[in-house]
Coordinates of C-alpha atoms and ligand atoms in Angstrom, one line a residue:
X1 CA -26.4 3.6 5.2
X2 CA -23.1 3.3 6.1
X3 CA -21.5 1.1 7.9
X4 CA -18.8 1.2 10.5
X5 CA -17.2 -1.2 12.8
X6 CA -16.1 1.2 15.5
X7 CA -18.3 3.6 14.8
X8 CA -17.0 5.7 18.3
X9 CA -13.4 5.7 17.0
X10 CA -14.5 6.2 13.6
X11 CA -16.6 9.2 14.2
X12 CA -14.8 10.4 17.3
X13 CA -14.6 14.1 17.5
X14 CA -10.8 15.7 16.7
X15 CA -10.7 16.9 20.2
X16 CA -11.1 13.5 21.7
X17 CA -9.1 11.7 19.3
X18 CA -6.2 14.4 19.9
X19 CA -6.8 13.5 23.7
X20 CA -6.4 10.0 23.5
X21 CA -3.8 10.1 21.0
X22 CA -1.4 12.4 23.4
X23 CA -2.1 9.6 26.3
X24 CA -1.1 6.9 23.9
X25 CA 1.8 8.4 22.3
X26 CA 3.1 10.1 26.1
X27 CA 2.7 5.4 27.5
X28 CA 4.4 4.4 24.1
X29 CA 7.7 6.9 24.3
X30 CA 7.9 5.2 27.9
X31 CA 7.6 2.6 27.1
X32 CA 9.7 2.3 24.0
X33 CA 12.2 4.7 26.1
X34 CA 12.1 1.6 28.7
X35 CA 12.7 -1.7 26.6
X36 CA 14.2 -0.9 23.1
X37 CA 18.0 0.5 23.9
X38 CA 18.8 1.5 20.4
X39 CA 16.0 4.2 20.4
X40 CA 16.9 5.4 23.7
X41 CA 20.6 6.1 22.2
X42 CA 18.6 7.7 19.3
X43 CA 16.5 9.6 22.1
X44 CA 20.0 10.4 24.4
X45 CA 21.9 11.4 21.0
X46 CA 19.3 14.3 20.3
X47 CA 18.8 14.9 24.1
X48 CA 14.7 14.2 24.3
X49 CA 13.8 12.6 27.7
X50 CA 10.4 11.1 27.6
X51 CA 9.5 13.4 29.7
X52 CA 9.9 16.0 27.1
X53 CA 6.6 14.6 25.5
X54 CA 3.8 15.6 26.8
X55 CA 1.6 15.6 23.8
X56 CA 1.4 15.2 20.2
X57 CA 2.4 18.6 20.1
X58 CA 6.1 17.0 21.0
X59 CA 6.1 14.7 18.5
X60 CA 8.3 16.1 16.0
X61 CA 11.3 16.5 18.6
X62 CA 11.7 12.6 18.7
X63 CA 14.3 10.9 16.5
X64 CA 13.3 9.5 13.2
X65 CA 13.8 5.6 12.0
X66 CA 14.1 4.1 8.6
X67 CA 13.7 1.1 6.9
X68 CA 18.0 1.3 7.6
X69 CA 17.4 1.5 11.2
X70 CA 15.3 -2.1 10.6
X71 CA 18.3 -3.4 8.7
X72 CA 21.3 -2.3 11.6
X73 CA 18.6 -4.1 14.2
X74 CA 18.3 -7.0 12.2
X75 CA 16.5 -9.3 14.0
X76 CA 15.8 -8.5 17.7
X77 CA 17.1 -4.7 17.8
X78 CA 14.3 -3.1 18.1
X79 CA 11.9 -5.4 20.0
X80 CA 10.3 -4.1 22.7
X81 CA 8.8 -7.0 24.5
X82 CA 9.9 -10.0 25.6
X83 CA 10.1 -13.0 22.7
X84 CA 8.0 -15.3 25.4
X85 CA 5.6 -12.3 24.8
X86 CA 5.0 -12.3 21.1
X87 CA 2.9 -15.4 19.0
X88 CA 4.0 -14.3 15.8
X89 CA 6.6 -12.7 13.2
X90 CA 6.3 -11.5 9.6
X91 CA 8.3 -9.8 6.9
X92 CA 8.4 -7.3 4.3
X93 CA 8.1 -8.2 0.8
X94 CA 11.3 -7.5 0.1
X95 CA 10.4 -4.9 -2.5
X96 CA 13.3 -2.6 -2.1
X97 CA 15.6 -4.9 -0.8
X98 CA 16.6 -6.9 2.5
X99 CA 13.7 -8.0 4.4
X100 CA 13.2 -7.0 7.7
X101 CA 11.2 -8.8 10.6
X102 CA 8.4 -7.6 12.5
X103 CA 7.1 -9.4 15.7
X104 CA 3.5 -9.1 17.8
X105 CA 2.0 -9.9 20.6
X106 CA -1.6 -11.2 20.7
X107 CA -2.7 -7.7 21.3
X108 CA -1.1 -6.6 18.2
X109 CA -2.4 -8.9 16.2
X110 CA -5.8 -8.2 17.7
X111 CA -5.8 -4.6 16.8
X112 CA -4.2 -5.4 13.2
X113 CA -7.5 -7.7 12.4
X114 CA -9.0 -4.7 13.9
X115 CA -7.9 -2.6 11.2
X116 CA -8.3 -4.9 8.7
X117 CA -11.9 -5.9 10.1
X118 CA -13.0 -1.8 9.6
X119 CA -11.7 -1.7 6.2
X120 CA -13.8 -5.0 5.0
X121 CA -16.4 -3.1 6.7
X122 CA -16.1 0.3 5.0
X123 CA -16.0 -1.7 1.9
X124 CA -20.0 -2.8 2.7
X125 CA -18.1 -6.3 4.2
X126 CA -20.7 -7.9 7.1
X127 CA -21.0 -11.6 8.1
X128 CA -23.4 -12.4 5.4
X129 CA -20.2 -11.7 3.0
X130 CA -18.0 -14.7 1.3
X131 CA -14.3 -13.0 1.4
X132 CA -12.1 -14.8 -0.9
X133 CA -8.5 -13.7 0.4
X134 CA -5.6 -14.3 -2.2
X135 CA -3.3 -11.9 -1.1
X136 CA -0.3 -14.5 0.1
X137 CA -0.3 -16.6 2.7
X138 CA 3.0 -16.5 5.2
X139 CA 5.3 -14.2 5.7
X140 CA 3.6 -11.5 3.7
X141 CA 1.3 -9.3 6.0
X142 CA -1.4 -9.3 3.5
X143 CA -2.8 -12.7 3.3
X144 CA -3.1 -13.0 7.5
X145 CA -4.3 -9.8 7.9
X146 CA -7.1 -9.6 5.8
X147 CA -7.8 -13.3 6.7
X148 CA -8.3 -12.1 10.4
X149 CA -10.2 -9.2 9.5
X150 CA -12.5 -11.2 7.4
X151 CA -13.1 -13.1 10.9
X152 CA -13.1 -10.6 13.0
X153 CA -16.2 -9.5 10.6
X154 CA -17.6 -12.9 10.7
X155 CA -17.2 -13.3 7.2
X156 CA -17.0 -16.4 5.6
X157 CA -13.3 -16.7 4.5
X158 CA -12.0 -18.6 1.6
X159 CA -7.9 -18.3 2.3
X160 CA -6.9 -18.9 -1.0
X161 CA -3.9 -17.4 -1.0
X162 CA -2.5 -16.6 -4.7
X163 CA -1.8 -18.5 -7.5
X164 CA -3.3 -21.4 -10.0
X165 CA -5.7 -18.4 -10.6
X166 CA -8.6 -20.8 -12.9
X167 CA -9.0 -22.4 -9.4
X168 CA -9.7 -18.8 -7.9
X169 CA -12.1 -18.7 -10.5
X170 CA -14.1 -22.2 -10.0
X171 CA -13.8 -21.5 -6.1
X172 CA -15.6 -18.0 -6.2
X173 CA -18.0 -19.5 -8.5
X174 CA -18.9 -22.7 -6.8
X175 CA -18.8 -20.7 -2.8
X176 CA -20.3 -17.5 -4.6
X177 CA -17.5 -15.0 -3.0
X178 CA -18.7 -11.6 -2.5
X179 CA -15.3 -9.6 -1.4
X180 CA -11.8 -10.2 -3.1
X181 CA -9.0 -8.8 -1.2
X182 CA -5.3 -9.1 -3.2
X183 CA -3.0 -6.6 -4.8
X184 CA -4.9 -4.6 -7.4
X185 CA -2.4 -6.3 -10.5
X186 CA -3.5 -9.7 -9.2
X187 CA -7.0 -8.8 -9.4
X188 CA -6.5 -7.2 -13.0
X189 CA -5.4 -10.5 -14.1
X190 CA -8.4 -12.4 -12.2
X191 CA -10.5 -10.1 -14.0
X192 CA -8.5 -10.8 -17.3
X193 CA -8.7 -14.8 -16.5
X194 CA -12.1 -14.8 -15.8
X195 CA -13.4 -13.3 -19.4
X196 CA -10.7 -15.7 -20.7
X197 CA -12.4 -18.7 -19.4
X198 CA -15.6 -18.3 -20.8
X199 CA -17.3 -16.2 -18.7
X200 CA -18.7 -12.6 -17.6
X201 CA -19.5 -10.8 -14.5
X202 CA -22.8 -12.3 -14.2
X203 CA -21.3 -15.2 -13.4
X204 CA -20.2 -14.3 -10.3
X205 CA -21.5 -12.4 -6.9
X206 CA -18.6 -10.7 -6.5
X207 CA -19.8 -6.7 -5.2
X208 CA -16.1 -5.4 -3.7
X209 CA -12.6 -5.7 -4.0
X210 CA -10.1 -4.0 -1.0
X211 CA -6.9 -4.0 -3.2
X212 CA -4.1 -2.7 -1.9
X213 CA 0.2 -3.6 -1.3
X214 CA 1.3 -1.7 -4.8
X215 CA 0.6 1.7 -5.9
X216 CA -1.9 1.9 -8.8
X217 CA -4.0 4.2 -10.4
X218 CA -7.6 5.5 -10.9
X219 CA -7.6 4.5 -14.1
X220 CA -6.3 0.8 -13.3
X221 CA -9.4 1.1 -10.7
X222 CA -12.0 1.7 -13.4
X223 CA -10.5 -1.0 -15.2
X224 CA -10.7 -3.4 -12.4
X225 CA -14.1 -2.4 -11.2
X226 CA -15.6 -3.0 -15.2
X227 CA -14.1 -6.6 -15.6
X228 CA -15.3 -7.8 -12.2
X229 CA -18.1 -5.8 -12.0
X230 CA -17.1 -4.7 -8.3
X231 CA -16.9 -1.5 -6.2
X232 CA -13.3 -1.6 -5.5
X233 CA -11.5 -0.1 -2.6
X234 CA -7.8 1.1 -2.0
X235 CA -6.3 -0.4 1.5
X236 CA -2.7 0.5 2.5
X237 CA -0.7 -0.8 5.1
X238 CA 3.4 -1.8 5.8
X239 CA 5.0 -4.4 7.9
X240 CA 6.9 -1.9 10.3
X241 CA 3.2 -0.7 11.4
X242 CA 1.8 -4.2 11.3
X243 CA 0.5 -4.8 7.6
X244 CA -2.6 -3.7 5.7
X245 CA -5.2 -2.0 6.9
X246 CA -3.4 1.1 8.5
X247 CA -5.9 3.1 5.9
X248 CA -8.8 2.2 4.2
X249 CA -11.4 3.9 1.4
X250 CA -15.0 4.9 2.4
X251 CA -17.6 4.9 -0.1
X252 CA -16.2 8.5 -0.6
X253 CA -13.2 7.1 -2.3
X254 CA -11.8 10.3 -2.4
X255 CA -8.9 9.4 -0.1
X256 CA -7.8 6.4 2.6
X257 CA -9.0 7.0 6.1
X258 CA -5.8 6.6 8.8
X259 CA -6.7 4.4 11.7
X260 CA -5.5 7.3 14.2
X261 CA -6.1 5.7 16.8
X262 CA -3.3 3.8 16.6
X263 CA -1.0 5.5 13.7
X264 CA -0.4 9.2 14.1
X265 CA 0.3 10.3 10.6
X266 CA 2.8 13.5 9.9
X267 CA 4.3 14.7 6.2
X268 CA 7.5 15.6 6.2
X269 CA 10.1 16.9 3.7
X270 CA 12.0 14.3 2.6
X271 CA 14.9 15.8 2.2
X272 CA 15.2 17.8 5.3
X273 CA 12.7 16.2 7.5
X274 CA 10.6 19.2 8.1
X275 CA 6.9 18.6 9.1
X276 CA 4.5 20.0 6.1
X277 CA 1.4 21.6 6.8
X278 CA -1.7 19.5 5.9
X279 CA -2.4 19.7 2.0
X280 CA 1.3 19.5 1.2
X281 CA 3.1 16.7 -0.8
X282 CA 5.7 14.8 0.8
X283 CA 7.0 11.4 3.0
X284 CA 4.5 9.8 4.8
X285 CA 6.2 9.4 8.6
X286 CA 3.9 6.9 11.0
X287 CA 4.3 6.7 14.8
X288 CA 2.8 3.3 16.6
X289 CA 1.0 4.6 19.8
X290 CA -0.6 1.3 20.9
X291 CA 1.3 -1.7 19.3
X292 CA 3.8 -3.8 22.1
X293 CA 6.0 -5.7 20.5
X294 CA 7.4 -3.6 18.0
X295 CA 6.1 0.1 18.3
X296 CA 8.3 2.3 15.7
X297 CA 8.4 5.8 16.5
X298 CA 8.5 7.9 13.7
X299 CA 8.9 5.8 11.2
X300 CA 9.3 6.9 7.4
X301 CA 7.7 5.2 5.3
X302 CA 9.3 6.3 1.5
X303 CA 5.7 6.4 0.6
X304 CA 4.7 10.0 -0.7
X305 CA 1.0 11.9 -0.1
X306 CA -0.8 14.5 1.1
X307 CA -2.9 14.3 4.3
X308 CA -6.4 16.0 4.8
X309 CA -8.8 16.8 7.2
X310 CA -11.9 17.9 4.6
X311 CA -14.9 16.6 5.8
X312 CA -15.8 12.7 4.6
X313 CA -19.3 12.3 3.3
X314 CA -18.9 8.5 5.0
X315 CA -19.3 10.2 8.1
X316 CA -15.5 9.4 9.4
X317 CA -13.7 11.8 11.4
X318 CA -10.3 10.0 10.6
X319 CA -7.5 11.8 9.0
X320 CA -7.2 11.0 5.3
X321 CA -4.4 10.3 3.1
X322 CA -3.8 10.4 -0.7
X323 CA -3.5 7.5 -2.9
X324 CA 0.6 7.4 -2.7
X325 CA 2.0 8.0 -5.5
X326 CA 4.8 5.4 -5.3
X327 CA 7.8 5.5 -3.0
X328 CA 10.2 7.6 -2.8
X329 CA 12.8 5.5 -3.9
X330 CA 10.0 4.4 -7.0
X331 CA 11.3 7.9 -9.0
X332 CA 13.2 7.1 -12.0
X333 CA 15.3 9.9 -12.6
X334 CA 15.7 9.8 -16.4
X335 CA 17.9 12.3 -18.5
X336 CA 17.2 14.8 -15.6
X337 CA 13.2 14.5 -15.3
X338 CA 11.5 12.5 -12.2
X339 CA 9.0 10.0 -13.8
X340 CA 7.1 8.1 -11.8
X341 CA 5.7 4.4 -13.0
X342 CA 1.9 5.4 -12.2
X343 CA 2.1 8.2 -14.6
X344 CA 3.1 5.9 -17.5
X345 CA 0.3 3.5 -16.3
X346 CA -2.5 6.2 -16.2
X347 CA -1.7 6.9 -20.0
X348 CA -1.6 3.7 -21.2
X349 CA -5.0 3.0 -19.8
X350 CA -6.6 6.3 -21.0
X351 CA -5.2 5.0 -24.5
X352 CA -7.0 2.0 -24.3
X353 CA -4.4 -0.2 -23.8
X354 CA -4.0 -2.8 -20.7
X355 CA -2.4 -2.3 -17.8
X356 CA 0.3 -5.1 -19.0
X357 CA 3.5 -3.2 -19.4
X358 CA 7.0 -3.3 -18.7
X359 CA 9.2 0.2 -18.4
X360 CA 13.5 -0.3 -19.0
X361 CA 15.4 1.9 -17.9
X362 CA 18.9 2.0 -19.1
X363 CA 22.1 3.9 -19.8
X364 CA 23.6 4.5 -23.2
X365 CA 26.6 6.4 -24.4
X366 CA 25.9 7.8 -21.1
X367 CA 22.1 9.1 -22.1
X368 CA 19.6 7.2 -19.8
X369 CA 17.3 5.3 -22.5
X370 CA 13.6 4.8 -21.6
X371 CA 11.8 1.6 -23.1
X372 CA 8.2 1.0 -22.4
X373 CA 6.8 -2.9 -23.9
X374 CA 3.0 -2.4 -23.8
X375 CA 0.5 -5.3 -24.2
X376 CA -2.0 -4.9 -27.0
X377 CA -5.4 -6.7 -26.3
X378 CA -6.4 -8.7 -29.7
X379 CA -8.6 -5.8 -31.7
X380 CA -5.3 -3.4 -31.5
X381 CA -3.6 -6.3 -33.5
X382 CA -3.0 -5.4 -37.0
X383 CA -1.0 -7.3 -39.5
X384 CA 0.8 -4.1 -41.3
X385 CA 3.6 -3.0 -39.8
X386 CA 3.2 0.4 -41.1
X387 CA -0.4 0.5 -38.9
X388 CA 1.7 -0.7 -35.7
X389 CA 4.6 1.5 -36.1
X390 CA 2.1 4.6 -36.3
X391 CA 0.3 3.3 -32.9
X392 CA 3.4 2.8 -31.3
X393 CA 4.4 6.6 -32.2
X394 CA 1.0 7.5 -30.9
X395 CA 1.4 5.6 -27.8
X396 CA 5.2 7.7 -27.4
X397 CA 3.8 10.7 -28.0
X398 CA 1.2 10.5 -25.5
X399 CA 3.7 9.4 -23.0
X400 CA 5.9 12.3 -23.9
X401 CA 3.4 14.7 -23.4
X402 CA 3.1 13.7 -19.5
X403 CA 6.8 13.1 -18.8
X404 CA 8.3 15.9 -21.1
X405 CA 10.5 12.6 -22.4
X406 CA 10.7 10.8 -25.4
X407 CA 10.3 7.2 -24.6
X408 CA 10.7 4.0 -27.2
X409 CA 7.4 2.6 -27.1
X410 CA 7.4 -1.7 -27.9
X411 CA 3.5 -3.0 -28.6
X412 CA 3.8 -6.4 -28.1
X413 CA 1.6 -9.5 -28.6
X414 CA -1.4 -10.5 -26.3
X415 CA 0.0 -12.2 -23.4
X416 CA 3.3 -12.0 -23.6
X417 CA 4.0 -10.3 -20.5
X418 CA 4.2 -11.9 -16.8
X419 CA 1.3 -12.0 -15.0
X420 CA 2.0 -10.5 -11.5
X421 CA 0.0 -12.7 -8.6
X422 CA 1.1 -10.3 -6.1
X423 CA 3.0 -7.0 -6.4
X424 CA 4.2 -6.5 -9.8
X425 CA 7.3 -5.9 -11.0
X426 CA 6.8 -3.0 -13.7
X427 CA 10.4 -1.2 -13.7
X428 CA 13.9 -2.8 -14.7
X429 CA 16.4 0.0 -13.9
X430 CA 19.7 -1.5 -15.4
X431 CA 21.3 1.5 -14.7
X432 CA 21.6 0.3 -11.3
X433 CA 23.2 -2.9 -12.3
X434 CA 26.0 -1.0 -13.4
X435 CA 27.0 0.8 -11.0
Ligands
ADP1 P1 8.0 -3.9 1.1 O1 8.4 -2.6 1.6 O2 9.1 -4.9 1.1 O3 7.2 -3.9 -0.2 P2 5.5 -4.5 2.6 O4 5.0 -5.7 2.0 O5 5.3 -4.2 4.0 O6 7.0 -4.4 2.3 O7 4.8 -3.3 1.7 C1 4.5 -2.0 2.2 C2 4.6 -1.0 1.1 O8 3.7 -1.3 0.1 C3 4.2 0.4 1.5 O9 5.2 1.1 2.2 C4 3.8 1.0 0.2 O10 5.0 1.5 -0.5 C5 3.2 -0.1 -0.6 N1 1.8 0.0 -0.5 C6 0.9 -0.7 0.4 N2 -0.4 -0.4 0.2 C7 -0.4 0.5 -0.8 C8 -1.4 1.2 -1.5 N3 -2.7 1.0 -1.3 N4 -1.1 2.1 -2.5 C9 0.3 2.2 -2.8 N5 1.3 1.6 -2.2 C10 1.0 0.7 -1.2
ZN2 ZN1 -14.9 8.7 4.4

C-alpha cells in the first residue's frame, strides 16, 4: 500500500491543482509586485502589471531570474518580507560559485518540512522509522530540511550531520537506523566503510535511503542499494526554492514527483528561453507560489530534464521530472563534443569499476586533453603492467564509445581518491584557470 502524507494534494485531480495553482501564483505576483522593488523594475522593464496574470496560463510573460539576479541582490535584494518576519537564513553550497542567501518565515519553513516530510514518506518513512540524517548541518539546506521532515513524520531522528563516517556506522548500528538521507557519494562511501569495517548488510536495519543534492546515476543507484542493502530514492531540491524536497521518487522510481502545490515547474530553452512542450529536454525554470520571505518568480535553475504527466503507478497526480542530468553549466565542452560527468560515471560502473573517479580537463597545444583517474577495487589489481595497461585501454575505449572522445584513462590504487562526505567534486576543468 502506499503511503502518502498529503494524500489530497498528492492525488488531487489536474483540474483542481491547476485551480489552486492559478490562485496562488495570481496572490504571489501581488504580492512579490508589492514588496520586492527589483522584480517590479524587472516586471515595469517588460511592461507586465500584475494584473496581466490571471492564470498560469500568464505565466511565461513574467520576467525570468537567475542565480546572477541572486548575486546583484546580494543580501536583502530580493526579500520580500520584513527581516522581523523571517526565523531563519541559509545558503547555497557554493557549487558554482558565490553563495547566495535565502531567508524564511516560519511558514516557509513549515511547508519545506512539509516537502521533506512527503518525500520520507513516499520513501515508506512513518514514525516507527529511525532516520539517520547526515546530510550537513548549517547553512546547507540538506541537513535541516530533512531533519524537520523526519519530525514532521515523527521519526526518530539521529542528526548526525556528515563526517567521522566509522561513527555513522556504530550509531546506526547501536540506534538500529532504518532511513539514511545524505548525498548519494556520501552514502557510496558509507556503504564502502561499512564492508570495510567488518561487516555486511545484515548488520544493519537500514530499508531506504533519500539521496539527493548531486546528480548521479542509475547505475551509482544499483550500486548503492547492493552495499546497503536499501531501496534508495532520488530527492532534489535548491536553496532559491527552499532546499530538498521540491521532488521526490515514488516507489515507481521512474521519475521525481514536483510538489506543485507550491513549485510550478516549466522547461524552457536555454538558450532562448522558449517554454518546451512536456517530454522535451531542456532548463528546469521553478516559480514559488506559496513561500513569503523569498518567493522567486521564475527562477532558472541550470538544472536540465524533461517533465511528464504519464500516469504514476504510486497513485500521485504530481507532475514528474527526470533525473537531471547535471547543470547546465556541468557540460564540459571538450575538443568540440558536450560530455557530461554522469555519462563517464554510468560506464565506469557498467565496467565494474567504482564510482571513485576523478575527470581533468585541460588544454594542450591548444587541444583540450581529457584525463579520467579511476579507482580499481582490490581483485582488478594486477602486478603486470602489461595486464593494467590493457584494462586501462579497455576502460578508454568504452568511454570513447559514449563520448565519441578519446580520453587517457589512469587506474589507480584502492583508495587513493578523496572520499566526498557531501557533494563530490568529480571534474577539474584547468582550462578555466587559464583563462
Ligand atoms: P549549489 O547551487 O551551490 O550547489 P544547493 O546546495 O542549493 O546549491 O544545490 C542545489 C543544486 O543541487 C540543484 O540546482 C541541482 O543542480 C543539484 N541537485 C539537487 N538535488 C539533485 C538531484 N537529486 N539530482 C541531481 N542534482 C541535484
Ligand atoms: Zn509515483
Amino acid at each position: 500500500m502506499e503511503r502518502y502524507w498529503n494524500q489530497e494534494i498528492e492525488t488531487m485531480s489536474r483540474e483542481d491543482m491547476k485551480k489552486l495553482q492559478d490562485e496562488r501564483l495570481v496572490k504571489q505576483v501581488r504580492h512579490v509586485y508589492e514588496n520586492v522593488e527589483y522584480y517590479r523594475n524587472l516586471m515595469d522593464e517588460k511592461g507586465v502589471k500584475p494584473e496581466d496574470i490571471k492564470s498560469t496560463d500568464d505565466l511565461y510573460k513574467l520576467p525570468f531570474l537567475s542565480k546572477a539576479d541572486l548575486r546583484d541582490t546580494y543580501p536583502y535584494g530580493l526579500l520580500a518580507k520584513p527581516l522581523s518576519e523571517c526565523v531563519r537564513i541559509q545558503s547555497t553550497s557554493g557549487t558554482t560559485g558565490k553563495r547566495v542567501v535565502a531567508f524564511y518565515t516560519q511558514y516557509d519553513i513549515d511547508l519545506w518540512e512539509d516537502c521533506c516530510a512527503r518525500a520520507i514518506t513516499a520513501a515508506g518513512g512513518t514514525k516507527d522509522d529511525v532516520c539517520h540524517v547526515c546530510y550537513g548541518y548549517g547553512l546547507f539546506t540538506g541537513g535541516p530540511g530533512f531533519n524537520g521532515g523526519s519530525h514532521k513524520v515523527g521519526c526518530l531522528t539521529l542528526p548526525m550531520s556528515s563526517g567521522n563516517t566509522e561513527r555513522q556506522i556504530t550509531f546506526m548500528r547501536d540506534l538500529g537506523a532504518t532511513i539514511l538521507c545524505c548525498t548519494p557519494s556520501y552514502a557510496a562511501y558509507i556503504g564502502e566503510t561499512l564492508h570495510d569495517m567488518g561487516y555486511t548488510t545484515d548488520d544493519i536495519k537500514l530499508k531506504a535511503g533519500l539521496f539527493g543534492a548531486e546528480p548521479w546515476t542509475e547505475e551509482m543507484r544499483h550500486s548503492i542499494e547492493e552495499s546497503l542493502g536499501i531501496k534508495a530514492y532520488d530527492v532534489y531540491g535548491l536553496t532559491e526554492t527552499s532546499g530538498p524536497g521540491v521532488a521526490f521518487e515514488c516507489s515507481e522510481q521512474t521519475g521525481m514527483h514536483i510538489n506543485e502545490d507550491h513549485f510550478i515547474p516549466e522547461i524552457i530553452n536555454p538558450e532562448t528561453g522558449e517554454v518546451l512542450p512536456e517530454g522535451e529536454v531542456g532548463e528546469l525554470v521553478f516559480t514559488s507560489i506559496t513561500k513569503e520571505a523569498f518567493p522567486l518568480l521564475r527562477y532558472r535553475t541550470r538544472d536540465l530534464c524533461v517533465l511528464s504527466r504519464k500516469k504514476c503507478s504510486c497513485g500521485r497526480t504530481l507532475i514528474k521530472m527526470s533525473k537531471p542530468k547535471g547543470r547546465s553549466d556541468d557540460m564540459l565542452i571538450i575538443r568540440g563534443v558536450n560530455v557530461f560527468p554522469s555519462q563517464i560515471e554510468t560506464v565506469l560502473i557498467e565496467q565494474g569499476y567504482s564510482p571513485n573517479y576523478l575527470i581533468e580537463v585541460d588544454r594542450v597545444n591548444n587541444t583540450d586533453t581529457l584525463d579520467i583517474s579511476v579507482e580499481m577495487n582490490i581483485q582488478q589489481l594486477s602486478d603486470k603492467v602489461k595486464d593494467m595497461q590493457a584494462q586501462e585501454r579497455n576502460l578508454a575505449e568504452a568511454i570513447k564509445a559514449v563520448l565519441g572522445i578519446n580520453p587517457k584513462v589512469h587506474l589507480v590504487t584502492p583508495k587513493s581518491i578523496t572520499r566526498s562526505e557531501g557533494k563530490a567534486v568529480r571534474v577539474i576543468d584547468r582550462r578555466k584557470l587559464h583563462d
